[in-house]
PDB file of C-alpha atoms in Angstrom:
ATOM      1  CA  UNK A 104      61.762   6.146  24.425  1.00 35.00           C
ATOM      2  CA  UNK A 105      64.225   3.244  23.439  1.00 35.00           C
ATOM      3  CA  UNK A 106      62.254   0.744  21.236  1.00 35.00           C
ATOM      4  CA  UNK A 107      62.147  -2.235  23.024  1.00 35.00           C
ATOM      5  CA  UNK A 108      60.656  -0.140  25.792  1.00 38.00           C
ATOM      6  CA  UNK A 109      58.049   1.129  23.348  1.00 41.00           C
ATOM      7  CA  UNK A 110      57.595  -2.389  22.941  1.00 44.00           C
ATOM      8  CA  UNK A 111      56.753  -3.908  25.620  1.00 46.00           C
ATOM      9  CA  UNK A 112      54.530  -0.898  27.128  1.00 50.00           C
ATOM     10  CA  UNK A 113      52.330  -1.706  23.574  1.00 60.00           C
ATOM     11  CA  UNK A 114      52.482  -5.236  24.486  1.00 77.00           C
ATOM     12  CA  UNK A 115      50.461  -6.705  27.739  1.00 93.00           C
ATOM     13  CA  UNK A 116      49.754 -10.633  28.243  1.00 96.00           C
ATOM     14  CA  UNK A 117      47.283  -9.286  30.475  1.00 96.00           C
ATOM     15  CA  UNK A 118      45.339  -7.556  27.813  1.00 97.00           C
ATOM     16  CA  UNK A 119      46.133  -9.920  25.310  1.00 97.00           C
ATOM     17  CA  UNK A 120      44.902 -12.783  27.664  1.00 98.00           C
ATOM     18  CA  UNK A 121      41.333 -10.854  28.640  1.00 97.00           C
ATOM     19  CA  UNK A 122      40.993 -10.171  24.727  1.00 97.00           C
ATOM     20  CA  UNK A 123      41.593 -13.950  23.961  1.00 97.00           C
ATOM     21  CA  UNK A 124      39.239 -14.644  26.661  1.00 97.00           C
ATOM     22  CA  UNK A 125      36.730 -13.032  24.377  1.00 97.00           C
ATOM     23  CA  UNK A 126      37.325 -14.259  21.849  1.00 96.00           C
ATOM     24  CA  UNK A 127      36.757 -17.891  23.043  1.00 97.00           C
ATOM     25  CA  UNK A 128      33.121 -16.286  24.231  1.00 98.00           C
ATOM     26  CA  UNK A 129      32.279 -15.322  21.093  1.00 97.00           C
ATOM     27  CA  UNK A 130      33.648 -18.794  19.265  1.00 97.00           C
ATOM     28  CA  UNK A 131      31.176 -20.313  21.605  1.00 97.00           C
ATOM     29  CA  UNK A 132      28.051 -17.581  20.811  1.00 98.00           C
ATOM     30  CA  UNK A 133      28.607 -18.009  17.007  1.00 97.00           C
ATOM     31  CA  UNK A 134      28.720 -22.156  17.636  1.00 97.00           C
ATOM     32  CA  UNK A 135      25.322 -22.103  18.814  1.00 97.00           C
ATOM     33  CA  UNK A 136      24.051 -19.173  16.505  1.00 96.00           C
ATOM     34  CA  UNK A 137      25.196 -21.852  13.657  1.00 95.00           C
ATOM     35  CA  UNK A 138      23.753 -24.477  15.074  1.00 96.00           C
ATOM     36  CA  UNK A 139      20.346 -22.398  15.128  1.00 95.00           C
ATOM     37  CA  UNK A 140      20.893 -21.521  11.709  1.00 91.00           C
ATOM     38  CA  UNK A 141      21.502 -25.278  10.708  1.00 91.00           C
ATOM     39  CA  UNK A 142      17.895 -26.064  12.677  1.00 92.00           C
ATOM     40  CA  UNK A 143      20.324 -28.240  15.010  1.00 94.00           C
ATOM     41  CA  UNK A 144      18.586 -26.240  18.568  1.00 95.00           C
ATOM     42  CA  UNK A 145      15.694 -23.559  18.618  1.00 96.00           C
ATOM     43  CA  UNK A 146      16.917 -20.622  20.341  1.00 95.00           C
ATOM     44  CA  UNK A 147      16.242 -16.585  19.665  1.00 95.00           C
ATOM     45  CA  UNK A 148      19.560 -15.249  19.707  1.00 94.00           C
ATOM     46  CA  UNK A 149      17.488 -11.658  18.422  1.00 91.00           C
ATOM     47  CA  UNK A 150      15.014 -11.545  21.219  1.00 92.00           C
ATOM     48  CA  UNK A 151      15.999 -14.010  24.040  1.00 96.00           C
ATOM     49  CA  UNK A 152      18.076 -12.446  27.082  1.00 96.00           C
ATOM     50  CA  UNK A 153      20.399 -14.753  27.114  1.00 95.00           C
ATOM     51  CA  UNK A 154      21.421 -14.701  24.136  1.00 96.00           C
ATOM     52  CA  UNK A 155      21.213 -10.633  23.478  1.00 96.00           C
ATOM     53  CA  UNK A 156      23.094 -10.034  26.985  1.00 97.00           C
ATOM     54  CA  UNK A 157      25.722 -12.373  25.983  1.00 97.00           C
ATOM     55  CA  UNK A 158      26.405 -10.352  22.482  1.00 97.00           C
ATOM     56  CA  UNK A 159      26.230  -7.001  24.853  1.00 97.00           C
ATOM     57  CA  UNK A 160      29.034  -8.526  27.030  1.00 97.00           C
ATOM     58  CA  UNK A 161      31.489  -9.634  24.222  1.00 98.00           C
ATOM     59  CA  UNK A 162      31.063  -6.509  22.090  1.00 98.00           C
ATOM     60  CA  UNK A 163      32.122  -4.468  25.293  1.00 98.00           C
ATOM     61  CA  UNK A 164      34.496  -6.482  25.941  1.00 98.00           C
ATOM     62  CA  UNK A 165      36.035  -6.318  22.733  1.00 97.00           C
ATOM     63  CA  UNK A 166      35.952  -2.669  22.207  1.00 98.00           C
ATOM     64  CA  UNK A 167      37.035  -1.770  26.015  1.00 98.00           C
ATOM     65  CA  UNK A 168      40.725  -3.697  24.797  1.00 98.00           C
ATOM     66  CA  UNK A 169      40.491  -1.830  22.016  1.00 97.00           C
ATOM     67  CA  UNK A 170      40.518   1.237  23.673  1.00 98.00           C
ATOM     68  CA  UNK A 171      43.145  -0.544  26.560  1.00 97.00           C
ATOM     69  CA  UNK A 172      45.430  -1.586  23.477  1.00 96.00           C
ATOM     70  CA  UNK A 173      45.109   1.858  21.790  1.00 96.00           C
ATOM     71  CA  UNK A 174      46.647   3.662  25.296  1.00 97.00           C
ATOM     72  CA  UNK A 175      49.277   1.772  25.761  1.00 96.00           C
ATOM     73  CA  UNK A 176      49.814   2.726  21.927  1.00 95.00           C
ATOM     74  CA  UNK A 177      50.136   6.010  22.543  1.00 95.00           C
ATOM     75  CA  UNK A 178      51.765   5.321  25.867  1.00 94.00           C
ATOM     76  CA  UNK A 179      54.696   3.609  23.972  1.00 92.00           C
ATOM     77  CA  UNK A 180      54.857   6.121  20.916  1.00 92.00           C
ATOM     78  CA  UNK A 181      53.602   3.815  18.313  1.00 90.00           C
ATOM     79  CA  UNK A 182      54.264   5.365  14.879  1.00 91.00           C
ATOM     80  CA  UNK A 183      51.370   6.284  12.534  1.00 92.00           C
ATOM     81  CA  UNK A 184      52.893   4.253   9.977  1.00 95.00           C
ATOM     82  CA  UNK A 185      52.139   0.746  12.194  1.00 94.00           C
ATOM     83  CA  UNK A 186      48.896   2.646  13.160  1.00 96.00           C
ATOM     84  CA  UNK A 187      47.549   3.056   9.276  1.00 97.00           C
ATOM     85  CA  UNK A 188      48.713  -0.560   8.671  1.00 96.00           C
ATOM     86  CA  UNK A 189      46.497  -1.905  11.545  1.00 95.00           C
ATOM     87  CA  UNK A 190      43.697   0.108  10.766  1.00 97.00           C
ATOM     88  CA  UNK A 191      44.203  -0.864   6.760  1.00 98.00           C
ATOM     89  CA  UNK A 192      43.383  -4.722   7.904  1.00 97.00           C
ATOM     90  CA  UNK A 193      40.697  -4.126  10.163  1.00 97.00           C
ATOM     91  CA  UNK A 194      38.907  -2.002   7.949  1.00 98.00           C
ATOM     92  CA  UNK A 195      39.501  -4.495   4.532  1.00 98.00           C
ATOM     93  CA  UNK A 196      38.436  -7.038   6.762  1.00 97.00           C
ATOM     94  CA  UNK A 197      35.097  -5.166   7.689  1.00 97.00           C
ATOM     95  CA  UNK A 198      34.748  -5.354   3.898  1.00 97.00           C
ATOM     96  CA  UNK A 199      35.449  -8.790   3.691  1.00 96.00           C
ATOM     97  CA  UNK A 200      32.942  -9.547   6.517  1.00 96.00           C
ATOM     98  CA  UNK A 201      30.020  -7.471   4.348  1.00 96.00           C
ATOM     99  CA  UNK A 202      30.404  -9.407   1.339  1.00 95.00           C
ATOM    100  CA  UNK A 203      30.672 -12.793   2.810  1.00 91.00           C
ATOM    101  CA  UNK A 204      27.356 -11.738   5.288  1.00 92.00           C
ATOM    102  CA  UNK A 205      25.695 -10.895   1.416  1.00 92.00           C
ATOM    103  CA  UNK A 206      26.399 -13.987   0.187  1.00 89.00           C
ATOM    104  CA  UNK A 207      24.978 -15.884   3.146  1.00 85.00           C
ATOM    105  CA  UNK A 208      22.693 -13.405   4.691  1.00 88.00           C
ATOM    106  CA  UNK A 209      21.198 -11.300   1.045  1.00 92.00           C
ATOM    107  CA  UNK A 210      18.036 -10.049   2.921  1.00 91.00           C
ATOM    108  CA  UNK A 211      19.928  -9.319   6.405  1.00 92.00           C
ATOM    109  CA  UNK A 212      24.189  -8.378   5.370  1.00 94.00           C
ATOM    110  CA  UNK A 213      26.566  -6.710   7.451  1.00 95.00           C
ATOM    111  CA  UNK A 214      26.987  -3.047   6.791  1.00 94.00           C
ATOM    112  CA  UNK A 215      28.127  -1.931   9.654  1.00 97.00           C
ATOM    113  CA  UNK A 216      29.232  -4.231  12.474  1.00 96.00           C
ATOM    114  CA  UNK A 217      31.828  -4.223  14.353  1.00 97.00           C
ATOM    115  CA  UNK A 218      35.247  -4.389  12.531  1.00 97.00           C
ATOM    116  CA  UNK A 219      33.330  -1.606  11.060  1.00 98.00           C
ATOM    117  CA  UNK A 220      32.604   0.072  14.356  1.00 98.00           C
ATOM    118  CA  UNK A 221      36.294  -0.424  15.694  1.00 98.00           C
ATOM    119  CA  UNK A 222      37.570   0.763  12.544  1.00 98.00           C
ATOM    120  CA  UNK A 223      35.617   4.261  13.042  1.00 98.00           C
ATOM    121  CA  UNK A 224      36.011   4.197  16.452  1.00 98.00           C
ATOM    122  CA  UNK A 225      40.179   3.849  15.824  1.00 98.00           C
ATOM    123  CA  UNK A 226      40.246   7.136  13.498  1.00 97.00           C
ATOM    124  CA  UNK A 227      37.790   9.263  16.357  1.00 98.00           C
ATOM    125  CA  UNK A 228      40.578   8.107  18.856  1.00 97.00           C
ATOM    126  CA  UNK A 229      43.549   8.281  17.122  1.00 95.00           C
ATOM    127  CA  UNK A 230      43.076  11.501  14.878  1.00 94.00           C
ATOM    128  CA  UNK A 231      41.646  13.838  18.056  1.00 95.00           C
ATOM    129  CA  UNK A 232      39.763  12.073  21.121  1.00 97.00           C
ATOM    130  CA  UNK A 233      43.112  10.671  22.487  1.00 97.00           C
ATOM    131  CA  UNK A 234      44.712  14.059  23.039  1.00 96.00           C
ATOM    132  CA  UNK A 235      41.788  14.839  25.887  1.00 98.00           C
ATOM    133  CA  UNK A 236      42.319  14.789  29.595  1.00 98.00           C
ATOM    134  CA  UNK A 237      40.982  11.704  31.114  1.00 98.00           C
ATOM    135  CA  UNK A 238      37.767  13.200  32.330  1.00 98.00           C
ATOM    136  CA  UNK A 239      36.753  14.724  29.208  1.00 98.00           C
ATOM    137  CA  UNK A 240      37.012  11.114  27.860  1.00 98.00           C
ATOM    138  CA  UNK A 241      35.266   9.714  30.922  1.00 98.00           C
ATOM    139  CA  UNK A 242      32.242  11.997  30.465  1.00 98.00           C
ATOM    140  CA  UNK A 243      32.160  11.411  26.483  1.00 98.00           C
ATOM    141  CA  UNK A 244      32.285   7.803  27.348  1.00 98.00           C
ATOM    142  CA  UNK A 245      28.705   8.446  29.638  1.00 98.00           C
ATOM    143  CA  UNK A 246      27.115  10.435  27.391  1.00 98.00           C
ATOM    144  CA  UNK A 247      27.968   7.961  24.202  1.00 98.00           C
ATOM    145  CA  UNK A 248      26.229   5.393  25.927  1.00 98.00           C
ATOM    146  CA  UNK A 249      23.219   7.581  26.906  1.00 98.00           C
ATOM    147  CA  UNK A 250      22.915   8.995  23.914  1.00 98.00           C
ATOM    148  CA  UNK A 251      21.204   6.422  21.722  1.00 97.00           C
ATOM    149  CA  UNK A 252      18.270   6.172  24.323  1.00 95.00           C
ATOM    150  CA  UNK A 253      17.763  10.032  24.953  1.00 96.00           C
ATOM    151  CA  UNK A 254      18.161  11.201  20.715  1.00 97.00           C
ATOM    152  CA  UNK A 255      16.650   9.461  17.986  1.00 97.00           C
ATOM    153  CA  UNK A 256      15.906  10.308  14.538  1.00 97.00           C
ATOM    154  CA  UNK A 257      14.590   8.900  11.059  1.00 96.00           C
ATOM    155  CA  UNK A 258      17.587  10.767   9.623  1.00 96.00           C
ATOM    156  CA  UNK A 259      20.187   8.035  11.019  1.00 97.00           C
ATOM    157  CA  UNK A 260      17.858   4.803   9.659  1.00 96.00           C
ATOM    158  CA  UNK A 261      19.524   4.333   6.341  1.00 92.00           C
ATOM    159  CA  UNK A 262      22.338   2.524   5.311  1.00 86.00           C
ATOM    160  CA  UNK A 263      24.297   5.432   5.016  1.00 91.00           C
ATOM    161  CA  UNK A 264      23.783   7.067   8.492  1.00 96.00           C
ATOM    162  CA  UNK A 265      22.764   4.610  10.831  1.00 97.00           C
ATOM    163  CA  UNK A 266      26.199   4.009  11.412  1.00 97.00           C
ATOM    164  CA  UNK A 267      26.084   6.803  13.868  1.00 98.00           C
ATOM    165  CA  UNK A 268      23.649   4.743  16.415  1.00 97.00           C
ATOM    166  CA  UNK A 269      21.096   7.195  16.739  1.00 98.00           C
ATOM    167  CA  UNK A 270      18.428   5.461  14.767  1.00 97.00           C
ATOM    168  CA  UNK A 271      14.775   4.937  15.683  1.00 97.00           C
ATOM    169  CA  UNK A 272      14.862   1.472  15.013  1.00 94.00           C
ATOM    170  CA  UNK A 273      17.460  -1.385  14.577  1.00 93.00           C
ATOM    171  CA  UNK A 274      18.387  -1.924  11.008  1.00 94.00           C
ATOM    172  CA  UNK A 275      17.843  -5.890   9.693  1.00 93.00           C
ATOM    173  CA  UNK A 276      21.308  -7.154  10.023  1.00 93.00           C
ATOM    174  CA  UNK A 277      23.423 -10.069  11.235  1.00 91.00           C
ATOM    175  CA  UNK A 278      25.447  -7.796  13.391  1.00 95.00           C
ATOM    176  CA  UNK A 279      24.988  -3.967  14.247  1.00 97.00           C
ATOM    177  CA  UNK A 280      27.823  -2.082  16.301  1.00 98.00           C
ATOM    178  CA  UNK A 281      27.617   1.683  15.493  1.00 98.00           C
ATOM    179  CA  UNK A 282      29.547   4.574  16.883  1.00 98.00           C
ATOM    180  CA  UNK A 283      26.823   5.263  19.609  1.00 98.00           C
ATOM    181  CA  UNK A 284      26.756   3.303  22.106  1.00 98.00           C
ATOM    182  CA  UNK A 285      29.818   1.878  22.019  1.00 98.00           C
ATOM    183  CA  UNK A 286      31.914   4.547  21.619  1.00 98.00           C
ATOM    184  CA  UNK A 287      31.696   4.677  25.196  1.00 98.00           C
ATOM    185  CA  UNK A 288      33.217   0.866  25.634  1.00 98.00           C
ATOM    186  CA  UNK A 289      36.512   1.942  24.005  1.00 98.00           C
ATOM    187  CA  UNK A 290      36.868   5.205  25.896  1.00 98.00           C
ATOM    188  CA  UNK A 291      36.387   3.667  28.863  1.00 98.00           C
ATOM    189  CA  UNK A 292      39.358   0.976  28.212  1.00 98.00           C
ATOM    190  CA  UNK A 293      41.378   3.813  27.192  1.00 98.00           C
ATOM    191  CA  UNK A 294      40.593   6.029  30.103  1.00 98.00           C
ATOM    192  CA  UNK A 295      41.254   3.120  32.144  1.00 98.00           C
ATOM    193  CA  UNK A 296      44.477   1.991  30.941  1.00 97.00           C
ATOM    194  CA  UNK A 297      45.870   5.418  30.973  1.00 97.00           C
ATOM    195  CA  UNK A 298      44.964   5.661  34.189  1.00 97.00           C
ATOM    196  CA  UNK A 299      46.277   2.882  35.557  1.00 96.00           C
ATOM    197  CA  UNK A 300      49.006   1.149  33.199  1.00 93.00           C
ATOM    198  CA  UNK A 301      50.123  -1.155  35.836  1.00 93.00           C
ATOM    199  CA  UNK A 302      47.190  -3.024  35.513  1.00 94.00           C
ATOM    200  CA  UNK A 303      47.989  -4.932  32.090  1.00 95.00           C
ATOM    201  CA  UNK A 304      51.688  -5.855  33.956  1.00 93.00           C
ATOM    202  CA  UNK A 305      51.847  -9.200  35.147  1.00 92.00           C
ATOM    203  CA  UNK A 306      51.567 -13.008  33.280  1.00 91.00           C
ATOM    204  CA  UNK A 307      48.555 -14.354  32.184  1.00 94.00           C
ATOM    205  CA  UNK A 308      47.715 -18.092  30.822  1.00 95.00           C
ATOM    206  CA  UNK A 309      49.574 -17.780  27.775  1.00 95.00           C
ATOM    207  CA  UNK A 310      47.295 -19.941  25.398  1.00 95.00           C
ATOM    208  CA  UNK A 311      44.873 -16.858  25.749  1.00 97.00           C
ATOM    209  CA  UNK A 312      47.495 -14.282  25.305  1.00 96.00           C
ATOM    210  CA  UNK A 313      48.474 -16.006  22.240  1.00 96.00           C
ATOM    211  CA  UNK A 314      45.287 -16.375  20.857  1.00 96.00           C
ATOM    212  CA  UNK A 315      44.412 -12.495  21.689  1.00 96.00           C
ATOM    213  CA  UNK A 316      47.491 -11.370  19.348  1.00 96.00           C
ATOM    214  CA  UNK A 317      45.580 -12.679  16.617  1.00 96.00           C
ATOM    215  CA  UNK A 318      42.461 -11.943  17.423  1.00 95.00           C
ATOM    216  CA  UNK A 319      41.438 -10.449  14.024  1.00 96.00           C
ATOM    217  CA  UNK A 320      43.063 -13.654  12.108  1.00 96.00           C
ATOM    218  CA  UNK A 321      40.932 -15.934  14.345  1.00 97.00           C
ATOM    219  CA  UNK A 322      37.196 -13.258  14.272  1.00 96.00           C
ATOM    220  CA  UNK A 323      37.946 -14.120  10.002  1.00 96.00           C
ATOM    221  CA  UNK A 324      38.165 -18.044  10.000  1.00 96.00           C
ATOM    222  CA  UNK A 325      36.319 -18.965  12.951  1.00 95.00           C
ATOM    223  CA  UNK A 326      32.957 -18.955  11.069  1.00 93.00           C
ATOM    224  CA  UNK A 327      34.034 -20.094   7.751  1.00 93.00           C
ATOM    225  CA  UNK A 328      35.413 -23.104   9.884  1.00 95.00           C
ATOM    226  CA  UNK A 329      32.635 -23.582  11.966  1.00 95.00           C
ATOM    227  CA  UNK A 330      29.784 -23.225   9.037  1.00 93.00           C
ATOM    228  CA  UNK A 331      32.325 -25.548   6.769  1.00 93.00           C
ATOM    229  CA  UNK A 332      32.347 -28.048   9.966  1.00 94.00           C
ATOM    230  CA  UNK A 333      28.434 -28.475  10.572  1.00 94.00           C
ATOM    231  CA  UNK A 334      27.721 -28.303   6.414  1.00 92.00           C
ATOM    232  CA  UNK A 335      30.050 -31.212   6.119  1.00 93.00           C
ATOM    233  CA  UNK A 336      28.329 -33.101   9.052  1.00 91.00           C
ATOM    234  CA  UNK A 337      25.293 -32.297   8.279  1.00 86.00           C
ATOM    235  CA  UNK A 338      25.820 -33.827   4.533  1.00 85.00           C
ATOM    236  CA  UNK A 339      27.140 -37.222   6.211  1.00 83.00           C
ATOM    237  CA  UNK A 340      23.567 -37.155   8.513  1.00 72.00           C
TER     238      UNK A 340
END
């Protein structure tokens, strides 16, 4: 395949736009999880609907363009070298993310959220689950979301295997996005986008698109910003 046709198949506005759409979701979850932090509104974003529904949404949102932008990888023969480089930043920024969480979150850090879920989830469908037919992927998908709620056991409740999902409790952490469930979000972007390709063609509003190319650039500053922004207001109170 020429390059600039490999391209543009790895390329979609369409995608891009839905994954900057996201990301302006979660800007807007983390604003008010701040300003619950800060003591600025009184809201539980652990136990409350709302709030928990809301974090269900964007996560699967998230992960099913991950799994969309990952087939029209493979679609447009994307080299392993560009692959390993991607991978490389999500996964040193899911290190990044843990040690800033420490810092500001000691008793409750990230080990596992979900840069480090997408980073997983990237070698699983990269190194093996991508070569399957589409309804192998589509029944993986179902049973990776059923999974957590039929098998659970005190094996996966450490810090050193409950990044498999099938725990008997949550952990106590800021963010928790292991392999099962949402496994099952990615598959079912990729399934779907393999499927039907022609449904990432088209425009999109391009302030979204833009934004979703640089989606991992914006997830790392957002909250510095928006912690830096309300610390610095709240000092001038």
């Amino acid at each position: 395949m020429p390059a600039a046709a490999a391209d543009t198949l790895q390329r979609s506005d369409r995608l891009d736009a839905l994954r900057g759409l996201a990301i302006v979701w979660m800007a807007a979850f983390h604003f008010g999880f701040d300003l619950n932090h800060f003591g600025w509104i009184r809201q539980d974003f652990y136990r409350d609907p709302v709030w928990t529904w809301q974090r269900t949404c964007i996560v699967s949102l998230f992960l099913f363009c991950a799994g969309a932008g990952q087939a029209l990888a493979v679609m447009g023969g994307q080299g392993a070298g560009r692959f390993w480089r991607r991978w490389a930043q999500v996964a040193g920024c899911a290190l990044l993310v843990s040690a800033g969480s420490w810092f500001m979150f000691p008793d409750s850090w990230i080990s596992f959220g979900v840069l480090h879920g997408i980073a997983v989830m990237l070698l699983l469908l990269r190194l093996g689950l991508a070569r399957l037919p589409n309804g192998v992927l589509l029944l993986l998908a179902v049973l990776a979301i059923a999974a957590p709620q039929l098998v659970q056991h005190p094996l996966f409740d450490t810090h050193w295997t409950n990044w498999v999902g099938l725990v008997t409790h949550k952990p106590v952490t800021e963010d928790y996005v292991p392999v099962l469930p949402w496994l099952g979000a990615m598959l079912l972007g990729f399934v779907t986008t393999r499927a039907w390709p022609r449904l990432w063609q088209g425009g999109a509003p391009r302030p979204l698109a833009v934004l979703g190319r640089w989606s991992l650039s914006f997830y790392m500053v957002h909250q510095p910003v928006l912690i830096g922004t309300l610390v610095a207001v709240q000092s001038l109170r």
